[in-house]
Amino acid sequence: MEARLAPVIKLLESCNLACTYCYQEELLAKRRVMGEATLDRILSELARVRTSPLQILWYGGEPTMVGYDAFSRAVDLANLRLAGGGLRHALQTNATLIDDRWAALLARERFMVTVSLDGFGELHDLHRKTVRGDGSHASVVSGVRALLKAGVRPRASCVVTPETLPHAERLVEYFAELGLAEADFPPAQRYVGGEFKVYVEPRAYGEFMARVLDRWLALGRKDFRIRSLAGLARAIAGSPPSFCKLEAGCAQYVTFSWDGRVYPCDEFVGQPEHELGHVMEQPLDAILGSPRVQELQKAWAVTPSECLACEWVNVCRGGCPFERRLNGGVDRRSVMCEGLKVTYQRMADHLGTSARVPAPALV
């Protein structure tokens, strides 16, 4: 088992939004909530097998839909079961339900909060609508402001669609001015009903991210960063990137579905071929140490042969396993490869071809 474990706990499969690009829409039609016995088992197993401090990412659907009281009890139980070994909390949320009471809880427990926010109002509301078809931007920003007032500086996850591409510079400025600590720009892509879909052409995405990099550096804001680009700077300099898509494998990630089924990262939840086991039926170390899981992790850690001659092979090692699968299999390079190369080159240009240490503004 890996010394470092990064658990994701999906408290429920349900959401109050109906985003057009949602990769879990098939799972969210019914309200499925994790029972306390299942949560207790997960936390107890994590306490038993961990060898280092943990950060739990509380996830959904929309995890705040379990309600304030239930969420607070879940956090209290985690603090109890994992006491003494080091524990941090993180939350992925659409922030539409975050008010002052929620914000005070998240501040008190020192949560790292990531808010799904696709930018300014007219852009965000194109794809992130409520189940009734209304825009959600105003509610999200209200939640962000409640967090900021409580002393929590969240980061934004801005999903990139074709409509996003013209607005790189404006989006960097928007997130910085809103007071966020970080922003990131994952491309819209999903696997639903046995079919893969990538919403943005890879090279267009790479050029968008290059413009994001240019504007971020031009701002000169030491209190705001682009998470993936900061990780890229570290990777190009030969340091650990602290960004999952550049870490050459996913062995440390483990996701617990609402019913206790165990998967790798959240991208694979609900896919039977990537179910690793069931924590209510097997000990966690037995699941993660099984021959099947070891084979899967080994395959993901192998750099695709078509990447070996690439000048960026030591930076991305073929890319994220999920994005490799989008390209036909984990033995293939990332489906976003041609775009990633554009971003990598722009970063190298900023650092200087002889640079071995990234500029302070990038880390």
Short mmCIF file of N, CA, C and O in Angstrom, two decimals, residues 87-170:
data_model
loop_
_atom_site.label_atom_id
_atom_site.label_comp_id
_atom_site.label_asym_id
_atom_site.label_seq_id
_atom_site.Cartn_x
_atom_site.Cartn_y
_atom_site.Cartn_z
N LEU A 87 -5.29 15.09 10.54
CA LEU A 87 -6.43 15.07 9.63
C LEU A 87 -6.74 16.48 9.16
O LEU A 87 -6.80 17.42 9.97
N ARG A 88 -6.95 16.60 7.86
CA ARG A 88 -7.44 17.85 7.27
C ARG A 88 -8.68 17.53 6.46
O ARG A 88 -8.86 16.41 5.97
N HIS A 89 -9.53 18.54 6.31
CA HIS A 89 -10.77 18.38 5.57
C HIS A 89 -10.75 19.26 4.32
O HIS A 89 -10.26 20.39 4.35
N ALA A 90 -11.33 18.73 3.25
CA ALA A 90 -11.54 19.50 2.02
C ALA A 90 -12.95 19.24 1.53
O ALA A 90 -13.54 18.18 1.81
N LEU A 91 -13.49 20.19 0.81
CA LEU A 91 -14.86 20.09 0.32
C LEU A 91 -14.92 20.55 -1.12
O LEU A 91 -14.41 21.61 -1.47
N GLN A 92 -15.55 19.74 -1.96
CA GLN A 92 -15.88 20.14 -3.33
C GLN A 92 -17.37 20.44 -3.37
O GLN A 92 -18.19 19.58 -3.06
N THR A 93 -17.74 21.67 -3.72
CA THR A 93 -19.13 22.09 -3.61
C THR A 93 -19.50 23.06 -4.73
O THR A 93 -18.64 23.76 -5.26
N ASN A 94 -20.79 23.10 -5.06
CA ASN A 94 -21.24 24.14 -5.98
C ASN A 94 -21.58 25.44 -5.24
O ASN A 94 -21.89 26.46 -5.86
N ALA A 95 -21.54 25.41 -3.91
CA ALA A 95 -21.67 26.59 -3.02
C ALA A 95 -23.05 27.22 -3.03
O ALA A 95 -23.26 28.23 -2.36
N THR A 96 -24.02 26.65 -3.72
CA THR A 96 -25.34 27.27 -3.79
C THR A 96 -26.06 27.24 -2.45
O THR A 96 -26.97 28.05 -2.22
N LEU A 97 -25.69 26.30 -1.58
CA LEU A 97 -26.35 26.17 -0.28
C LEU A 97 -25.51 26.75 0.86
O LEU A 97 -25.94 26.71 2.02
N ILE A 98 -24.34 27.28 0.55
CA ILE A 98 -23.46 27.81 1.58
C ILE A 98 -23.99 29.16 2.06
O ILE A 98 -24.19 30.09 1.28
N ASP A 99 -24.25 29.24 3.37
CA ASP A 99 -24.64 30.51 3.99
C ASP A 99 -23.69 30.77 5.15
O ASP A 99 -22.67 30.08 5.31
N ASP A 100 -24.00 31.75 5.99
CA ASP A 100 -23.09 32.10 7.08
C ASP A 100 -22.89 30.93 8.05
O ASP A 100 -21.78 30.73 8.57
N ARG A 101 -23.94 30.16 8.29
CA ARG A 101 -23.82 29.03 9.22
C ARG A 101 -22.87 27.97 8.66
O ARG A 101 -21.99 27.48 9.37
N TRP A 102 -23.06 27.63 7.40
CA TRP A 102 -22.15 26.67 6.76
C TRP A 102 -20.72 27.22 6.75
O TRP A 102 -19.76 26.48 7.05
N ALA A 103 -20.58 28.46 6.39
CA ALA A 103 -19.24 29.04 6.30
C ALA A 103 -18.52 29.03 7.64
O ALA A 103 -17.31 28.77 7.72
N ALA A 104 -19.26 29.26 8.73
CA ALA A 104 -18.66 29.24 10.05
C ALA A 104 -18.16 27.84 10.40
O ALA A 104 -17.08 27.67 10.99
N LEU A 105 -18.94 26.81 10.03
CA LEU A 105 -18.52 25.43 10.26
C LEU A 105 -17.24 25.12 9.49
O LEU A 105 -16.28 24.56 10.03
N LEU A 106 -17.21 25.48 8.22
CA LEU A 106 -16.05 25.19 7.38
C LEU A 106 -14.82 25.96 7.85
O LEU A 106 -13.70 25.44 7.80
N ALA A 107 -15.03 27.17 8.34
CA ALA A 107 -13.91 27.94 8.88
C ALA A 107 -13.40 27.31 10.18
O ALA A 107 -12.19 27.19 10.39
N ARG A 108 -14.33 26.92 11.04
CA ARG A 108 -13.94 26.33 12.33
C ARG A 108 -13.13 25.05 12.14
O ARG A 108 -12.16 24.80 12.87
N GLU A 109 -13.50 24.25 11.15
CA GLU A 109 -12.81 22.98 10.90
C GLU A 109 -11.66 23.13 9.91
O GLU A 109 -11.06 22.14 9.51
N ARG A 110 -11.38 24.37 9.51
CA ARG A 110 -10.25 24.69 8.64
C ARG A 110 -10.31 23.92 7.31
O ARG A 110 -9.31 23.36 6.85
N PHE A 111 -11.47 23.90 6.72
CA PHE A 111 -11.65 23.25 5.43
C PHE A 111 -10.92 23.98 4.32
O PHE A 111 -10.89 25.22 4.28
N MET A 112 -10.36 23.21 3.39
CA MET A 112 -9.98 23.74 2.09
C MET A 112 -11.19 23.54 1.18
O MET A 112 -11.68 22.40 1.05
N VAL A 113 -11.71 24.58 0.59
CA VAL A 113 -12.96 24.52 -0.17
C VAL A 113 -12.71 24.83 -1.63
O VAL A 113 -12.08 25.85 -1.96
N THR A 114 -13.19 23.95 -2.49
CA THR A 114 -13.16 24.18 -3.93
C THR A 114 -14.59 24.38 -4.41
O THR A 114 -15.45 23.53 -4.17
N VAL A 115 -14.83 25.49 -5.07
CA VAL A 115 -16.16 25.84 -5.56
C VAL A 115 -16.21 25.68 -7.07
O VAL A 115 -15.33 26.18 -7.78
N SER A 116 -17.22 24.99 -7.55
CA SER A 116 -17.43 24.87 -8.99
C SER A 116 -18.05 26.18 -9.49
O SER A 116 -19.21 26.46 -9.23
N LEU A 117 -17.25 26.96 -10.18
CA LEU A 117 -17.67 28.29 -10.63
C LEU A 117 -17.08 28.52 -12.02
O LEU A 117 -15.86 28.58 -12.17
N ASP A 118 -17.93 28.59 -13.02
CA ASP A 118 -17.45 28.66 -14.41
C ASP A 118 -17.25 30.09 -14.90
O ASP A 118 -17.26 30.34 -16.10
N GLY A 119 -17.07 31.02 -13.96
CA GLY A 119 -16.73 32.38 -14.35
C GLY A 119 -17.85 33.36 -14.09
O GLY A 119 -18.71 33.14 -13.23
N PHE A 120 -17.84 34.44 -14.82
CA PHE A 120 -18.83 35.49 -14.67
C PHE A 120 -20.22 34.97 -15.07
O PHE A 120 -20.35 33.91 -15.70
N GLY A 121 -21.25 35.74 -14.72
CA GLY A 121 -22.61 35.23 -14.75
C GLY A 121 -23.07 34.62 -16.05
O GLY A 121 -23.55 33.47 -16.09
N GLU A 122 -22.94 35.36 -17.16
CA GLU A 122 -23.49 34.87 -18.41
C GLU A 122 -22.78 33.61 -18.91
O GLU A 122 -23.37 32.77 -19.59
N LEU A 123 -21.51 33.46 -18.57
CA LEU A 123 -20.77 32.27 -18.97
C LEU A 123 -21.11 31.09 -18.06
O LEU A 123 -21.41 29.98 -18.54
N HIS A 124 -21.07 31.31 -16.76
CA HIS A 124 -21.39 30.26 -15.80
C HIS A 124 -22.79 29.68 -16.05
O HIS A 124 -22.99 28.46 -16.04
N ASP A 125 -23.75 30.54 -16.28
CA ASP A 125 -25.15 30.11 -16.38
C ASP A 125 -25.48 29.39 -17.69
O ASP A 125 -26.57 28.83 -17.82
N LEU A 126 -24.55 29.38 -18.64
CA LEU A 126 -24.80 28.63 -19.87
C LEU A 126 -24.95 27.13 -19.60
O LEU A 126 -25.78 26.47 -20.22
N HIS A 127 -24.15 26.61 -18.69
CA HIS A 127 -24.11 25.16 -18.47
C HIS A 127 -24.47 24.74 -17.05
O HIS A 127 -24.87 23.60 -16.84
N ARG A 128 -24.33 25.64 -16.07
CA ARG A 128 -24.55 25.25 -14.69
C ARG A 128 -25.90 25.81 -14.21
O ARG A 128 -25.98 26.82 -13.53
N LYS A 129 -26.93 25.09 -14.60
CA LYS A 129 -28.30 25.49 -14.29
C LYS A 129 -28.88 24.63 -13.18
O LYS A 129 -28.41 23.51 -12.92
N THR A 130 -29.91 25.14 -12.52
CA THR A 130 -30.65 24.34 -11.55
C THR A 130 -31.47 23.29 -12.28
O THR A 130 -31.61 23.32 -13.52
N VAL A 131 -32.05 22.37 -11.54
CA VAL A 131 -32.88 21.34 -12.16
C VAL A 131 -34.11 21.95 -12.80
O VAL A 131 -34.75 21.32 -13.66
N ARG A 132 -34.48 23.17 -12.44
CA ARG A 132 -35.61 23.86 -13.06
C ARG A 132 -35.20 24.69 -14.27
O ARG A 132 -36.04 25.31 -14.92
N GLY A 133 -33.90 24.70 -14.56
CA GLY A 133 -33.43 25.42 -15.73
C GLY A 133 -32.99 26.84 -15.48
O GLY A 133 -32.69 27.57 -16.43
N ASP A 134 -32.96 27.27 -14.22
CA ASP A 134 -32.53 28.62 -13.88
C ASP A 134 -31.01 28.68 -13.74
O ASP A 134 -30.35 27.69 -13.42
N GLY A 135 -30.44 29.87 -13.94
CA GLY A 135 -29.02 30.05 -13.71
C GLY A 135 -28.68 29.94 -12.23
O GLY A 135 -29.50 30.25 -11.37
N SER A 136 -27.45 29.53 -11.94
CA SER A 136 -27.04 29.34 -10.54
C SER A 136 -25.95 30.31 -10.10
O SER A 136 -25.52 30.27 -8.94
N HIS A 137 -25.50 31.19 -10.98
CA HIS A 137 -24.34 32.03 -10.67
C HIS A 137 -24.54 32.87 -9.43
O HIS A 137 -23.66 32.95 -8.56
N ALA A 138 -25.69 33.52 -9.29
CA ALA A 138 -25.92 34.40 -8.15
C ALA A 138 -25.83 33.64 -6.84
O ALA A 138 -25.24 34.12 -5.86
N SER A 139 -26.38 32.43 -6.79
CA SER A 139 -26.33 31.62 -5.58
C SER A 139 -24.91 31.18 -5.26
O SER A 139 -24.49 31.16 -4.10
N VAL A 140 -24.15 30.82 -6.30
CA VAL A 140 -22.77 30.40 -6.09
C VAL A 140 -21.94 31.55 -5.52
O VAL A 140 -21.20 31.39 -4.54
N VAL A 141 -22.05 32.72 -6.11
CA VAL A 141 -21.27 33.88 -5.65
C VAL A 141 -21.68 34.27 -4.24
O VAL A 141 -20.83 34.67 -3.42
N SER A 142 -22.95 34.14 -3.91
CA SER A 142 -23.38 34.41 -2.55
C SER A 142 -22.67 33.46 -1.57
O SER A 142 -22.23 33.87 -0.50
N GLY A 143 -22.56 32.19 -1.96
CA GLY A 143 -21.85 31.23 -1.12
C GLY A 143 -20.38 31.56 -1.00
O GLY A 143 -19.78 31.46 0.09
N VAL A 144 -19.76 31.96 -2.09
CA VAL A 144 -18.35 32.36 -2.06
C VAL A 144 -18.14 33.53 -1.11
O VAL A 144 -17.19 33.55 -0.31
N ARG A 145 -19.02 34.50 -1.18
CA ARG A 145 -18.86 35.68 -0.32
C ARG A 145 -19.07 35.34 1.15
O ARG A 145 -18.41 35.91 2.04
N ALA A 146 -19.96 34.38 1.44
CA ALA A 146 -20.13 33.93 2.82
C ALA A 146 -18.85 33.27 3.32
O ALA A 146 -18.42 33.48 4.47
N LEU A 147 -18.21 32.49 2.47
CA LEU A 147 -16.95 31.85 2.84
C LEU A 147 -15.87 32.89 3.10
O LEU A 147 -15.14 32.82 4.10
N LEU A 148 -15.75 33.85 2.20
CA LEU A 148 -14.72 34.88 2.36
C LEU A 148 -14.94 35.68 3.65
O LEU A 148 -13.99 35.99 4.37
N LYS A 149 -16.19 35.98 3.96
CA LYS A 149 -16.50 36.73 5.19
C LYS A 149 -16.10 35.94 6.43
O LYS A 149 -15.68 36.51 7.44
N ALA A 150 -16.20 34.60 6.35
CA ALA A 150 -15.84 33.75 7.48
C ALA A 150 -14.34 33.48 7.56
O ALA A 150 -13.88 32.82 8.50
N GLY A 151 -13.58 33.96 6.57
CA GLY A 151 -12.15 33.76 6.59
C GLY A 151 -11.67 32.56 5.80
O GLY A 151 -10.51 32.16 5.91
N VAL A 152 -12.56 31.97 4.99
CA VAL A 152 -12.19 30.85 4.13
C VAL A 152 -12.00 31.38 2.71
O VAL A 152 -12.93 31.91 2.12
N ARG A 153 -10.78 31.25 2.18
CA ARG A 153 -10.53 31.67 0.80
C ARG A 153 -10.59 30.44 -0.10
O ARG A 153 -9.65 29.67 -0.17
N PRO A 154 -11.71 30.25 -0.78
CA PRO A 154 -11.84 29.05 -1.60
C PRO A 154 -11.07 29.17 -2.90
O PRO A 154 -10.54 30.23 -3.24
N ARG A 155 -11.00 28.06 -3.60
CA ARG A 155 -10.48 28.08 -4.96
C ARG A 155 -11.61 27.70 -5.90
O ARG A 155 -12.58 27.06 -5.50
N ALA A 156 -11.49 28.09 -7.16
CA ALA A 156 -12.53 27.82 -8.14
C ALA A 156 -12.09 26.72 -9.09
O ALA A 156 -10.92 26.65 -9.49
N SER A 157 -13.03 25.88 -9.43
CA SER A 157 -12.85 24.92 -10.51
C SER A 157 -13.75 25.38 -11.65
O SER A 157 -14.98 25.29 -11.55
N CYS A 158 -13.14 25.89 -12.70
CA CYS A 158 -13.87 26.46 -13.84
C CYS A 158 -13.76 25.49 -15.00
O CYS A 158 -12.69 25.35 -15.62
N VAL A 159 -14.84 24.79 -15.30
CA VAL A 159 -14.82 23.79 -16.37
C VAL A 159 -14.81 24.50 -17.72
O VAL A 159 -15.62 25.39 -17.98
N VAL A 160 -13.88 24.09 -18.58
CA VAL A 160 -13.69 24.75 -19.87
C VAL A 160 -14.53 24.06 -20.94
O VAL A 160 -14.38 22.87 -21.21
N THR A 161 -15.41 24.83 -21.56
CA THR A 161 -16.22 24.40 -22.68
C THR A 161 -15.87 25.26 -23.89
O THR A 161 -15.09 26.23 -23.76
N PRO A 162 -16.41 24.98 -25.06
CA PRO A 162 -16.10 25.85 -26.21
C PRO A 162 -16.43 27.32 -25.96
O PRO A 162 -15.70 28.21 -26.44
N GLU A 163 -17.46 27.59 -25.18
CA GLU A 163 -17.84 28.98 -24.90
C GLU A 163 -16.83 29.68 -24.00
O GLU A 163 -16.77 30.91 -23.95
N THR A 164 -16.06 28.91 -23.26
CA THR A 164 -15.07 29.48 -22.34
C THR A 164 -13.86 30.04 -23.07
O THR A 164 -13.23 31.00 -22.61
N LEU A 165 -13.51 29.44 -24.20
CA LEU A 165 -12.22 29.67 -24.85
C LEU A 165 -11.89 31.12 -25.14
O LEU A 165 -10.73 31.53 -24.98
N PRO A 166 -12.83 31.97 -25.54
CA PRO A 166 -12.44 33.37 -25.83
C PRO A 166 -12.13 34.21 -24.60
O PRO A 166 -11.67 35.35 -24.75
N HIS A 167 -12.36 33.69 -23.40
CA HIS A 167 -12.38 34.56 -22.22
C HIS A 167 -11.24 34.29 -21.23
O HIS A 167 -11.38 34.56 -20.04
N ALA A 168 -10.12 33.76 -21.69
CA ALA A 168 -9.03 33.39 -20.78
C ALA A 168 -8.62 34.54 -19.87
O ALA A 168 -8.56 34.40 -18.64
N GLU A 169 -8.31 35.65 -20.45
CA GLU A 169 -7.81 36.79 -19.67
C GLU A 169 -8.87 37.31 -18.70
O GLU A 169 -8.57 37.59 -17.52
N ARG A 170 -10.09 37.45 -19.18
CA ARG A 170 -11.15 37.98 -18.33
C ARG A 170 -11.42 37.05 -17.15
O ARG A 170 -11.69 37.53 -16.03
#
